[in-house]
Amino acid sequence: SESWLNYFVDFENYDDFDFQKMKQKLSEIDIPSMYNAYGLYSRKCIESYLEYTFQTTKKVEGMERLVSELRSYGNYYDIEQNVQFDKLIISGSPLYREIVSYLNGVITYKQPYPLEVKFYSLKTAQRYMELILRRSADNELNYKVKLLLDQHKKVLSTDYVPEISFFDTNKNEVSYKNFTGQKPTVFYFSDDWVGQRYQMEEYVKENKDVNFVMVTEGNNFREWKEYQDHAEPLVTHLFFNNDSITFKELFFRTDVFFVFDKKGKLASIERGLKEAYNKAKASLEYPKFEWNQSILRNIILVLGIILFVVIFTLLIVRLQAQRKLKKENQLRRLRELELTAIRSQMNPHFLFNSLNSVQNLIQQNKGKEAHVYLSDFAGLIRKVLKNSEKQESSLAEELEMTEQYIKLEKLRFDFDYTVTVDEEIDTQNTMVPSMLMQPFAENAVIHGLQNKPADRRLKIEALKTGEGIKITLEDNGIGREAARKLTAEKNGKGIKMNRERLELLREKYGEKYRLEITDLEQGTRVVIIVPEEN
């Protein structure tokens, strides 16, 4: 029997029993055939038979050390040695079943071995069971091994909470959610109705901020209810019906503590009440941040990288800004040189036309008029030379110079002109490009009014608008088309240069300058829009 196998070695010193004969009988046993022939009884004897073989083998001279290294019976965590020894004694389905039984013991063993040893043993047990699944042809065994493996993987998970329900003392079905979400909660699962209930009640008395729930299993609710009523517990007690599954099958052990934080989230799974209580209490407080060299080193490294990136980015931006500014300065200088060149061309153009007018007066024997013309022309020349180096001049100076030119032309032939300026315009402080209006006034007089026999009029007007200063020069001459036919040899160089000036000013300052020339039924209207400086 199993008891004889367990204690055979201890009793062999008794004189009233033929131990040698018993040894002979045991040596003749065919374990694999007996394992399959006698069912459950023989299977329960296998572990004792292995222990008996281990003990007797140790007594053989010279074998004790070797056998001890192969198998440390009772030490669940020497998995490799135990499995190798079993393979020496049995094989086939009996071997696989005994290994699975032994590995199940490894998983559910309660001895407080170091955590790293426990973790290694669990992984080794899992590896052996996966190997058995691949090699064993025993379907019943394979099915149980697969269930065991699946449950083992769940238990190893850090967030494993089995979906089970319980009954309170009024036989109402409840779950975890009925007790979590308000404050930290410790769920204690035990197959012992006493367990650590009294220790938990001491914690309840000391701390009201943590909720304690004890769940015990059984298959007789009425008996459990009577027990709870008699005990008058302070801790909340729940009943789990274990008809279909037990705590040991769910958790691979019976004393398990689930700790939920105050938000109802699983915080940890503990093996002891004290550890569970400390975890629950710790969740009430915000974790204190402690500085250490590693954190400081990482912070300094990150800040250094950020500082480097910022400095590098600023240098790149600055370099790009300098390049852009240099390019803009070069472009601005180029435009100024172009404007200066055009302005330099306009001065001799004006002088040439003015001297032509003096020549015409002399040819007409108008000596007195020529003398007056030359006198006024000298004053006009001084103004032109004074503004020749300026990019801009005041609107008052431009109007005065243009009107002085018109008076000179009026000496050669008679025509009427008017100059009107909006009172809201500050002509002294309103700046316009120098020599802006004179070429258009000259074009109106020489090409428009001179070729008209009578009723010759020129109107110059400066108004303040939303766009800026609007300068209008309008004549009732013969118009541009007729003037082109009469003066085909002339190229209108002054108008062309002024148009180029305004285009360059538009490029330099944006869409602020505009020139519009409109042909009227009688004459031409020129509109110049210049920005009003604030």
Coordinates of C-alpha atoms in Angstrom, one line a residue:
S1 CA 0.0 0.0 0.0
E2 CA 0.9 3.7 -0.2
S3 CA 1.7 3.8 3.6
W4 CA 4.0 0.8 3.3
L5 CA 5.9 2.5 0.5
N6 CA 6.1 5.8 2.4
Y7 CA 7.5 4.3 5.6
F8 CA 9.3 1.1 4.4
V9 CA 12.8 2.4 5.1
D10 CA 11.9 3.5 8.6
F11 CA 10.4 0.1 9.5
E12 CA 13.1 -2.2 8.1
N13 CA 14.8 -2.5 11.5
Y14 CA 11.8 -4.3 13.0
D15 CA 12.5 -8.0 13.6
D16 CA 9.0 -9.3 13.3
F17 CA 8.7 -8.5 9.6
D18 CA 10.3 -10.0 6.6
F19 CA 11.6 -6.9 4.9
Q20 CA 13.8 -8.7 2.5
K21 CA 10.8 -10.5 1.1
M22 CA 8.9 -7.2 0.8
K23 CA 11.9 -5.7 -1.1
Q24 CA 11.9 -8.6 -3.4
K25 CA 8.2 -8.2 -4.1
L26 CA 8.5 -4.5 -4.7
S27 CA 11.4 -5.0 -7.1
E28 CA 9.2 -7.2 -9.2
I29 CA 6.5 -4.6 -9.7
D30 CA 6.0 -3.4 -13.3
I31 CA 5.0 0.2 -12.6
P32 CA 3.9 1.2 -16.2
S33 CA 1.5 -1.8 -16.5
M34 CA 0.2 -1.4 -12.9
Y35 CA -0.3 2.4 -13.6
N36 CA -2.7 1.7 -16.4
A37 CA -4.3 -1.5 -15.0
Y38 CA -5.2 -0.3 -11.5
G39 CA -6.3 3.2 -12.3
L40 CA -6.5 5.9 -9.6
Y41 CA -5.1 3.8 -6.8
S42 CA -1.9 2.9 -8.7
R43 CA -1.5 6.5 -9.9
K44 CA -1.6 7.8 -6.3
C45 CA 1.1 5.2 -5.4
I46 CA 3.6 6.4 -8.1
E47 CA 4.9 9.4 -6.1
S48 CA 5.5 7.1 -3.1
Y49 CA 7.2 4.5 -5.3
L50 CA 9.5 7.2 -6.7
E51 CA 10.4 8.3 -3.2
Y52 CA 11.0 4.7 -2.1
T53 CA 13.3 4.1 -5.1
F54 CA 15.1 7.4 -4.3
Q55 CA 15.7 6.4 -0.7
T56 CA 16.9 2.8 -1.4
T57 CA 19.1 4.0 -4.2
K58 CA 20.8 6.5 -1.9
K59 CA 21.8 3.5 0.4
V60 CA 23.8 1.9 -2.4
E61 CA 27.5 2.6 -1.7
G62 CA 28.9 5.3 -4.0
M63 CA 25.4 6.3 -5.2
E64 CA 24.4 8.6 -2.4
R65 CA 26.0 11.8 -3.7
L66 CA 25.0 11.2 -7.3
V67 CA 21.3 10.5 -6.5
S68 CA 21.2 13.5 -4.1
E69 CA 22.3 15.7 -6.9
L70 CA 19.7 14.2 -9.3
R71 CA 16.7 14.6 -7.0
S72 CA 16.1 16.7 -3.9
Y73 CA 12.8 15.2 -3.0
G74 CA 10.4 17.7 -1.3
N75 CA 12.2 20.7 -2.8
Y76 CA 9.7 21.8 -5.4
Y77 CA 12.1 24.3 -7.0
D78 CA 14.8 21.9 -8.2
I79 CA 12.7 21.1 -11.2
E80 CA 15.5 19.9 -13.6
Q81 CA 16.9 17.4 -11.1
N82 CA 13.5 16.0 -10.1
V83 CA 12.4 15.5 -13.7
Q84 CA 15.6 13.8 -14.7
F85 CA 15.4 11.4 -11.8
D86 CA 11.7 10.5 -12.6
K87 CA 12.8 9.8 -16.2
L88 CA 15.2 7.1 -14.9
I89 CA 12.3 5.2 -13.2
I90 CA 9.3 5.6 -15.4
S91 CA 8.4 6.5 -19.0
G92 CA 5.5 7.2 -21.3
S93 CA 2.1 8.4 -20.1
P94 CA 2.9 7.6 -16.4
L95 CA 6.0 9.9 -16.7
Y96 CA 4.1 12.7 -18.2
R97 CA 1.2 12.5 -15.7
E98 CA 3.6 12.4 -12.7
I99 CA 5.6 15.4 -14.1
V100 CA 2.4 17.4 -14.6
S101 CA 1.3 16.5 -11.0
Y102 CA 4.7 17.6 -9.8
L103 CA 4.8 20.8 -11.8
N104 CA 1.3 21.7 -10.6
G105 CA 2.7 21.4 -7.1
V106 CA 5.5 23.8 -8.1
I107 CA 3.0 26.4 -9.2
T108 CA 0.9 26.1 -6.1
Y109 CA 3.6 25.6 -3.5
K110 CA 3.3 28.1 -0.7
Q111 CA 6.8 28.1 0.8
P112 CA 8.3 31.7 0.8
Y113 CA 11.2 31.2 -1.5
P114 CA 13.1 34.3 -2.8
L115 CA 11.2 36.0 -5.6
E116 CA 13.8 35.4 -8.3
V117 CA 13.9 31.7 -7.4
K118 CA 10.1 31.5 -7.6
F119 CA 10.0 33.4 -10.9
Y120 CA 12.6 31.1 -12.5
S121 CA 10.8 28.0 -11.2
L122 CA 7.5 29.1 -12.6
K123 CA 9.0 29.8 -16.0
T124 CA 10.7 26.4 -16.0
A125 CA 7.5 24.7 -15.0
Q126 CA 5.7 26.5 -17.9
R127 CA 8.4 25.4 -20.3
Y128 CA 8.1 21.7 -19.3
M129 CA 4.3 21.7 -19.6
E130 CA 4.5 23.2 -23.1
L131 CA 7.0 20.5 -24.0
I132 CA 4.6 17.8 -22.7
L133 CA 1.8 19.2 -24.9
R134 CA 4.0 18.7 -27.9
R135 CA 5.1 15.2 -27.1
S136 CA 2.3 13.5 -25.2
A137 CA -0.5 11.5 -27.0
D138 CA -2.7 11.4 -23.9
N139 CA -5.6 13.7 -24.9
E140 CA -7.1 13.8 -21.4
L141 CA -3.8 14.9 -19.9
N142 CA -3.1 17.4 -22.7
Y143 CA -6.5 19.0 -22.1
K144 CA -5.8 19.5 -18.4
V145 CA -2.3 20.7 -19.1
K146 CA -3.6 23.3 -21.5
L147 CA -6.2 24.5 -19.0
L148 CA -3.4 24.7 -16.3
L149 CA -1.1 26.7 -18.7
D150 CA -3.8 29.1 -19.6
Q151 CA -4.7 29.8 -16.0
H152 CA -1.0 30.0 -15.1
K153 CA -0.5 32.8 -17.7
K154 CA -3.4 34.7 -16.3
V155 CA -2.2 34.4 -12.8
L156 CA 1.3 35.7 -13.8
S157 CA -0.3 38.8 -15.3
T158 CA -0.1 41.9 -13.2
D159 CA -3.6 42.9 -13.9
Y160 CA -5.4 39.6 -13.5
V161 CA -8.8 39.9 -11.9
P162 CA -11.0 36.8 -12.5
E163 CA -14.6 37.7 -13.5
I164 CA -16.5 36.0 -10.7
S165 CA -19.4 37.0 -8.5
F166 CA -20.1 36.5 -4.8
F167 CA -23.0 36.5 -2.4
D168 CA -23.4 38.8 0.6
T169 CA -25.1 37.6 3.8
N170 CA -28.5 38.5 2.4
K171 CA -27.7 36.2 -0.6
N172 CA -27.6 39.2 -3.0
E173 CA -25.2 38.6 -5.9
V174 CA -22.4 41.2 -5.9
S175 CA -19.0 41.9 -7.6
Y176 CA -15.9 43.9 -7.1
K177 CA -17.5 47.1 -8.3
N178 CA -20.0 47.0 -5.4
F179 CA -17.1 47.7 -3.0
T180 CA -14.5 49.7 -5.0
G181 CA -14.3 53.2 -6.4
Q182 CA -14.8 55.1 -3.2
K183 CA -11.6 54.4 -1.2
P184 CA -8.8 51.8 -1.3
T185 CA -10.1 48.2 -0.9
V186 CA -8.4 45.0 0.1
F187 CA -10.1 41.8 -1.2
Y188 CA -8.9 38.7 0.8
F189 CA -9.6 35.3 -0.8
S190 CA -9.4 32.2 1.5
D191 CA -10.7 28.7 1.6
D192 CA -10.6 28.8 5.4
W193 CA -13.6 30.6 7.0
V194 CA -11.4 31.8 9.8
G195 CA -8.2 32.5 7.9
Q196 CA -6.8 36.0 8.8
R197 CA -10.2 37.5 9.6
Y198 CA -9.3 38.6 13.1
Q199 CA -6.1 40.3 11.9
M200 CA -8.1 42.1 9.3
E201 CA -10.5 43.3 12.0
E202 CA -7.6 44.9 13.9
Y203 CA -6.7 46.8 10.7
V204 CA -10.3 47.9 10.4
K205 CA -10.2 49.4 13.9
E206 CA -7.0 51.3 13.1
N207 CA -7.8 52.7 9.7
K208 CA -11.3 53.6 8.5
D209 CA -9.9 55.0 5.1
V210 CA -9.3 51.5 3.8
N211 CA -12.1 49.1 2.9
F212 CA -11.6 45.4 3.8
V213 CA -13.5 42.5 2.2
M214 CA -13.0 38.8 3.0
V215 CA -14.2 36.3 0.5
T216 CA -14.5 32.6 1.6
E217 CA -15.5 29.6 -0.5
G218 CA -17.8 26.7 0.1
N219 CA -20.8 24.9 -1.3
N220 CA -23.3 25.4 1.6
F221 CA -24.5 29.0 1.9
R222 CA -26.8 28.4 4.8
E223 CA -24.0 26.9 6.9
W224 CA -21.7 29.8 6.0
K225 CA -24.5 32.3 6.8
E226 CA -25.0 30.8 10.3
Y227 CA -21.2 31.0 10.9
Q228 CA -21.0 34.6 10.0
D229 CA -24.0 35.6 12.1
H230 CA -22.5 33.9 15.1
A231 CA -19.1 35.5 14.6
E232 CA -20.5 39.1 14.3
P233 CA -17.5 40.3 12.1
L234 CA -16.4 43.9 11.6
V235 CA -15.1 43.1 8.1
T236 CA -17.4 42.7 5.1
H237 CA -17.7 39.0 4.4
L238 CA -18.8 37.5 1.0
F239 CA -19.5 33.9 0.0
F240 CA -18.1 32.2 -3.2
N241 CA -19.8 29.1 -4.4
N242 CA -17.0 26.7 -5.4
D243 CA -19.1 24.0 -7.1
S244 CA -17.5 24.7 -10.5
I245 CA -14.1 26.1 -9.6
T246 CA -12.0 26.7 -6.4
F247 CA -9.7 29.5 -5.4
K248 CA -6.7 27.2 -5.7
E249 CA -7.7 26.6 -9.3
L250 CA -8.2 30.3 -9.9
F251 CA -5.0 31.6 -8.2
F252 CA -2.9 28.4 -7.6
R253 CA -3.0 29.2 -3.9
T254 CA -5.7 30.0 -1.4
D255 CA -4.5 33.1 0.6
V256 CA -4.6 35.9 -2.0
F257 CA -5.0 39.7 -1.4
F258 CA -6.2 41.9 -4.2
V259 CA -5.5 45.6 -3.6
F260 CA -7.7 48.2 -5.5
D261 CA -6.9 51.9 -5.3
K262 CA -9.4 54.6 -4.6
K263 CA -10.4 54.8 -8.3
G264 CA -11.3 51.1 -8.4
K265 CA -8.2 50.1 -10.4
L266 CA -6.2 47.0 -9.4
A267 CA -3.0 48.3 -7.7
S268 CA -1.3 45.0 -6.8
I269 CA -1.7 41.3 -5.8
E270 CA -0.1 40.4 -2.5
R271 CA 0.5 37.2 -0.5
G272 CA 0.3 38.8 3.0
L273 CA -2.2 41.0 4.8
K274 CA 0.4 43.5 6.0
E275 CA 1.8 44.0 2.5
A276 CA -1.7 44.5 1.1
Y277 CA -2.6 47.0 3.8
N278 CA 0.5 49.0 3.1
K279 CA -0.2 49.1 -0.6
A280 CA -3.8 50.2 0.0
K281 CA -2.6 52.9 2.4
A282 CA 0.1 54.1 0.1
S283 CA -2.5 54.7 -2.7
L284 CA -4.1 57.3 -0.5
E285 CA -1.0 59.5 -0.7
Y286 CA 0.7 61.0 -3.7
P287 CA 4.0 59.3 -4.3
K288 CA 6.9 61.5 -3.1
F289 CA 9.4 62.4 -5.8
E290 CA 12.9 61.6 -4.7
W291 CA 15.8 63.1 -6.6
N292 CA 18.8 60.9 -7.3
Q293 CA 21.9 61.2 -9.4
S294 CA 20.4 59.2 -12.3
I295 CA 17.4 61.5 -12.5
L296 CA 19.5 64.6 -12.2
R297 CA 21.9 63.3 -14.9
N298 CA 19.0 62.6 -17.3
I299 CA 17.5 66.0 -16.6
I300 CA 20.8 67.8 -17.3
L301 CA 21.3 65.7 -20.4
V302 CA 17.8 66.6 -21.7
L303 CA 18.3 70.3 -20.9
G304 CA 21.7 70.3 -22.5
I305 CA 20.2 68.7 -25.7
I306 CA 17.3 71.3 -25.7
L307 CA 19.7 74.2 -25.1
F308 CA 22.0 72.9 -28.0
V309 CA 19.0 72.6 -30.3
V310 CA 17.7 76.1 -29.4
I311 CA 21.1 77.7 -29.8
F312 CA 21.7 75.9 -33.1
T313 CA 18.2 76.9 -34.3
L314 CA 18.8 80.6 -33.3
L315 CA 22.1 80.6 -35.2
I316 CA 20.5 79.2 -38.3
V317 CA 17.6 81.7 -38.1
R318 CA 20.1 84.6 -37.5
L319 CA 22.2 83.5 -40.4
Q320 CA 19.2 83.2 -42.7
A321 CA 18.0 86.6 -41.5
Q322 CA 21.4 88.2 -42.2
R323 CA 21.5 86.7 -45.7
K324 CA 18.0 87.9 -46.3
L325 CA 18.8 91.4 -45.0
K326 CA 22.0 91.5 -47.1
K327 CA 20.0 90.5 -50.2
E328 CA 17.3 93.1 -49.5
N329 CA 20.0 95.8 -49.0
Q330 CA 21.7 94.8 -52.2
L331 CA 18.3 95.0 -54.0
R332 CA 17.4 98.3 -52.4
R333 CA 20.8 99.7 -53.4
L334 CA 20.4 98.5 -56.9
R335 CA 17.0 100.1 -57.2
E336 CA 18.4 103.4 -55.8
L337 CA 21.2 103.3 -58.3
E338 CA 18.6 102.7 -61.1
L339 CA 16.5 105.6 -59.8
T340 CA 19.5 107.9 -59.6
A341 CA 20.5 106.9 -63.2
I342 CA 17.0 107.7 -64.5
R343 CA 16.9 111.0 -62.6
S344 CA 20.3 111.9 -64.0
Q345 CA 18.9 111.2 -67.5
M346 CA 15.8 113.4 -66.8
N347 CA 17.8 116.5 -65.9
P348 CA 19.6 116.9 -69.3
H349 CA 16.3 115.9 -71.0
F350 CA 14.6 118.8 -69.3
L351 CA 17.4 121.2 -70.1
F352 CA 17.3 120.2 -73.8
N353 CA 13.6 120.9 -74.1
S354 CA 13.9 124.2 -72.2
L355 CA 16.7 125.4 -74.5
N356 CA 14.6 124.4 -77.5
S357 CA 11.9 126.7 -76.2
V358 CA 14.4 129.6 -76.0
Q359 CA 15.5 128.9 -79.5
N360 CA 11.9 129.0 -80.7
L361 CA 11.4 132.5 -79.1
I362 CA 14.6 133.8 -80.8
Q363 CA 13.5 132.4 -84.1
Q364 CA 10.2 134.2 -83.7
N365 CA 12.1 137.5 -83.0
K366 CA 10.6 137.6 -79.5
G367 CA 13.8 139.0 -77.9
K368 CA 12.0 140.4 -74.8
E369 CA 10.2 137.2 -74.2
A370 CA 13.4 135.2 -74.7
H371 CA 15.1 137.4 -72.1
V372 CA 12.4 136.9 -69.6
Y373 CA 12.3 133.2 -70.4
L374 CA 16.1 132.9 -69.8
S375 CA 15.8 134.7 -66.5
D376 CA 13.0 132.4 -65.3
F377 CA 14.8 129.5 -66.8
A378 CA 17.9 130.3 -64.7
G379 CA 15.8 130.2 -61.6
L380 CA 14.2 126.9 -62.6
I381 CA 17.7 125.4 -63.3
R382 CA 18.8 126.3 -59.8
K383 CA 15.7 124.4 -58.4
V384 CA 16.4 121.4 -60.7
L385 CA 20.1 121.2 -59.7
K386 CA 19.1 121.6 -56.0
N387 CA 16.8 118.6 -56.2
S388 CA 18.9 116.5 -58.6
E389 CA 20.7 114.7 -55.8
K390 CA 17.5 114.1 -53.8
Q391 CA 15.4 111.0 -54.1
E392 CA 12.4 112.8 -52.8
S393 CA 11.2 116.3 -52.4
S394 CA 8.2 117.9 -50.8
L395 CA 5.0 118.2 -52.7
A396 CA 5.2 122.0 -52.3
E397 CA 8.6 122.1 -54.1
E398 CA 7.3 119.8 -56.9
L399 CA 4.2 122.0 -57.4
E400 CA 6.3 125.2 -57.4
M401 CA 8.8 123.8 -59.9
T402 CA 6.1 122.4 -62.2
E403 CA 4.2 125.7 -62.1
Q404 CA 7.4 127.7 -62.9
Y405 CA 7.9 125.4 -65.9
I406 CA 4.3 126.0 -67.0
K407 CA 4.8 129.8 -66.8
L408 CA 7.9 129.5 -69.0
E409 CA 6.0 127.6 -71.6
K410 CA 3.1 130.1 -71.3
L411 CA 5.6 132.8 -72.6
R412 CA 5.9 130.9 -75.9
F413 CA 2.2 130.4 -76.6
D414 CA -0.9 131.2 -74.7
F415 CA -2.9 128.7 -72.7
D416 CA -4.8 128.6 -69.4
Y417 CA -3.8 126.5 -66.4
T418 CA -5.0 125.9 -62.8
V419 CA -3.3 124.3 -59.8
T420 CA -5.6 123.1 -57.0
V421 CA -4.4 121.5 -53.8
D422 CA -6.7 119.8 -51.1
E423 CA -6.6 121.8 -47.9
E424 CA -6.1 118.6 -45.9
I425 CA -2.8 117.9 -47.5
D426 CA 0.3 119.2 -45.7
T427 CA 2.3 120.0 -48.9
Q428 CA 5.5 120.9 -46.9
N429 CA 5.6 117.5 -45.2
T430 CA 4.3 115.3 -47.9
M431 CA 7.2 113.8 -49.8
V432 CA 7.0 112.6 -53.4
P433 CA 9.7 111.4 -55.9
S434 CA 11.6 114.4 -57.2
M435 CA 10.8 115.6 -60.8
L436 CA 7.6 113.6 -60.7
M437 CA 5.1 115.9 -62.3
Q438 CA 7.2 118.1 -64.6
P439 CA 7.6 115.5 -67.4
F440 CA 3.8 114.9 -67.5
A441 CA 3.1 118.7 -67.5
E442 CA 5.8 119.1 -70.3
N443 CA 4.1 116.3 -72.3
A444 CA 0.7 117.9 -71.9
V445 CA 2.0 121.4 -73.0
I446 CA 4.3 120.4 -75.9
H447 CA 2.4 117.5 -77.4
G448 CA -1.2 118.2 -76.4
L449 CA -1.8 122.0 -76.1
Q450 CA 0.8 123.4 -78.5
N451 CA -0.8 121.7 -81.5
K452 CA -4.3 122.9 -80.6
P453 CA -5.3 126.2 -82.3
A454 CA -7.4 127.7 -79.4
D455 CA -9.1 127.1 -76.0
R456 CA -6.1 125.4 -74.5
R457 CA -6.4 124.4 -70.8
L458 CA -4.3 122.5 -68.3
K459 CA -5.5 121.4 -64.9
I460 CA -3.3 120.2 -62.0
E461 CA -5.1 118.8 -58.9
A462 CA -3.8 117.2 -55.7
L463 CA -6.4 115.4 -53.5
K464 CA -6.2 113.3 -50.4
T465 CA -7.9 109.9 -50.8
G466 CA -8.0 106.6 -48.9
E467 CA -5.2 105.2 -51.1
G468 CA -2.9 108.2 -50.5
I469 CA -2.2 111.4 -52.4
K470 CA -3.9 111.5 -55.8
I471 CA -2.2 113.9 -58.3
T472 CA -4.1 114.5 -61.5
L473 CA -2.8 116.3 -64.6
E474 CA -5.5 116.8 -67.3
D475 CA -5.4 118.7 -70.6
N476 CA -7.9 119.3 -73.4
G477 CA -5.3 119.0 -76.1
I478 CA -5.3 116.9 -79.3
G479 CA -4.8 113.6 -77.4
R480 CA -2.0 111.1 -77.5
E481 CA -2.9 109.4 -80.8
A482 CA -2.9 112.6 -82.8
A483 CA 0.3 113.7 -81.0
R484 CA 2.0 110.5 -82.0
K485 CA 1.2 111.1 -85.7
L486 CA 2.5 114.7 -85.6
T487 CA 5.7 113.8 -83.6
A488 CA 6.5 110.3 -84.9
E489 CA 10.2 111.0 -84.6
K490 CA 10.0 111.7 -80.8
N491 CA 10.1 108.8 -78.4
G492 CA 8.5 110.4 -75.2
K493 CA 11.6 109.7 -73.2
G494 CA 10.5 111.7 -70.1
I495 CA 7.2 109.8 -69.8
K496 CA 9.0 106.5 -70.3
M497 CA 11.6 107.3 -67.6
N498 CA 9.0 108.4 -65.1
R499 CA 7.0 105.2 -65.7
E500 CA 10.1 103.2 -65.0
R501 CA 10.7 105.2 -61.9
L502 CA 7.2 104.4 -60.6
E503 CA 7.6 100.7 -61.4
L504 CA 10.9 100.6 -59.5
L505 CA 9.3 102.4 -56.6
R506 CA 6.5 99.9 -56.5
E507 CA 9.1 97.1 -56.4
K508 CA 10.9 98.8 -53.6
Y509 CA 8.0 99.9 -51.4
G510 CA 5.2 97.5 -52.4
E511 CA 1.9 98.2 -54.1
K512 CA 1.9 101.9 -53.0
Y513 CA 2.7 103.8 -56.2
R514 CA 0.4 103.7 -59.2
L515 CA 0.3 105.5 -62.6
E516 CA -2.8 105.7 -64.8
I517 CA -3.0 107.4 -68.2
T518 CA -6.5 107.8 -69.8
D519 CA -7.4 109.1 -73.2
L520 CA -10.3 111.5 -73.1
E521 CA -12.5 112.7 -76.0
Q522 CA -10.4 115.9 -75.9
G523 CA -7.1 115.5 -74.3
T524 CA -5.4 113.2 -71.8
R525 CA -5.7 112.6 -68.0
V526 CA -2.7 111.4 -66.0
V527 CA -3.4 110.1 -62.4
I528 CA -0.4 109.4 -60.1
I529 CA -1.1 107.8 -56.7
V530 CA 1.7 108.2 -54.1
P531 CA 1.5 107.0 -50.5
E532 CA 1.0 109.5 -47.7
E533 CA 3.7 109.2 -45.1
N534 CA 2.5 109.1 -41.5

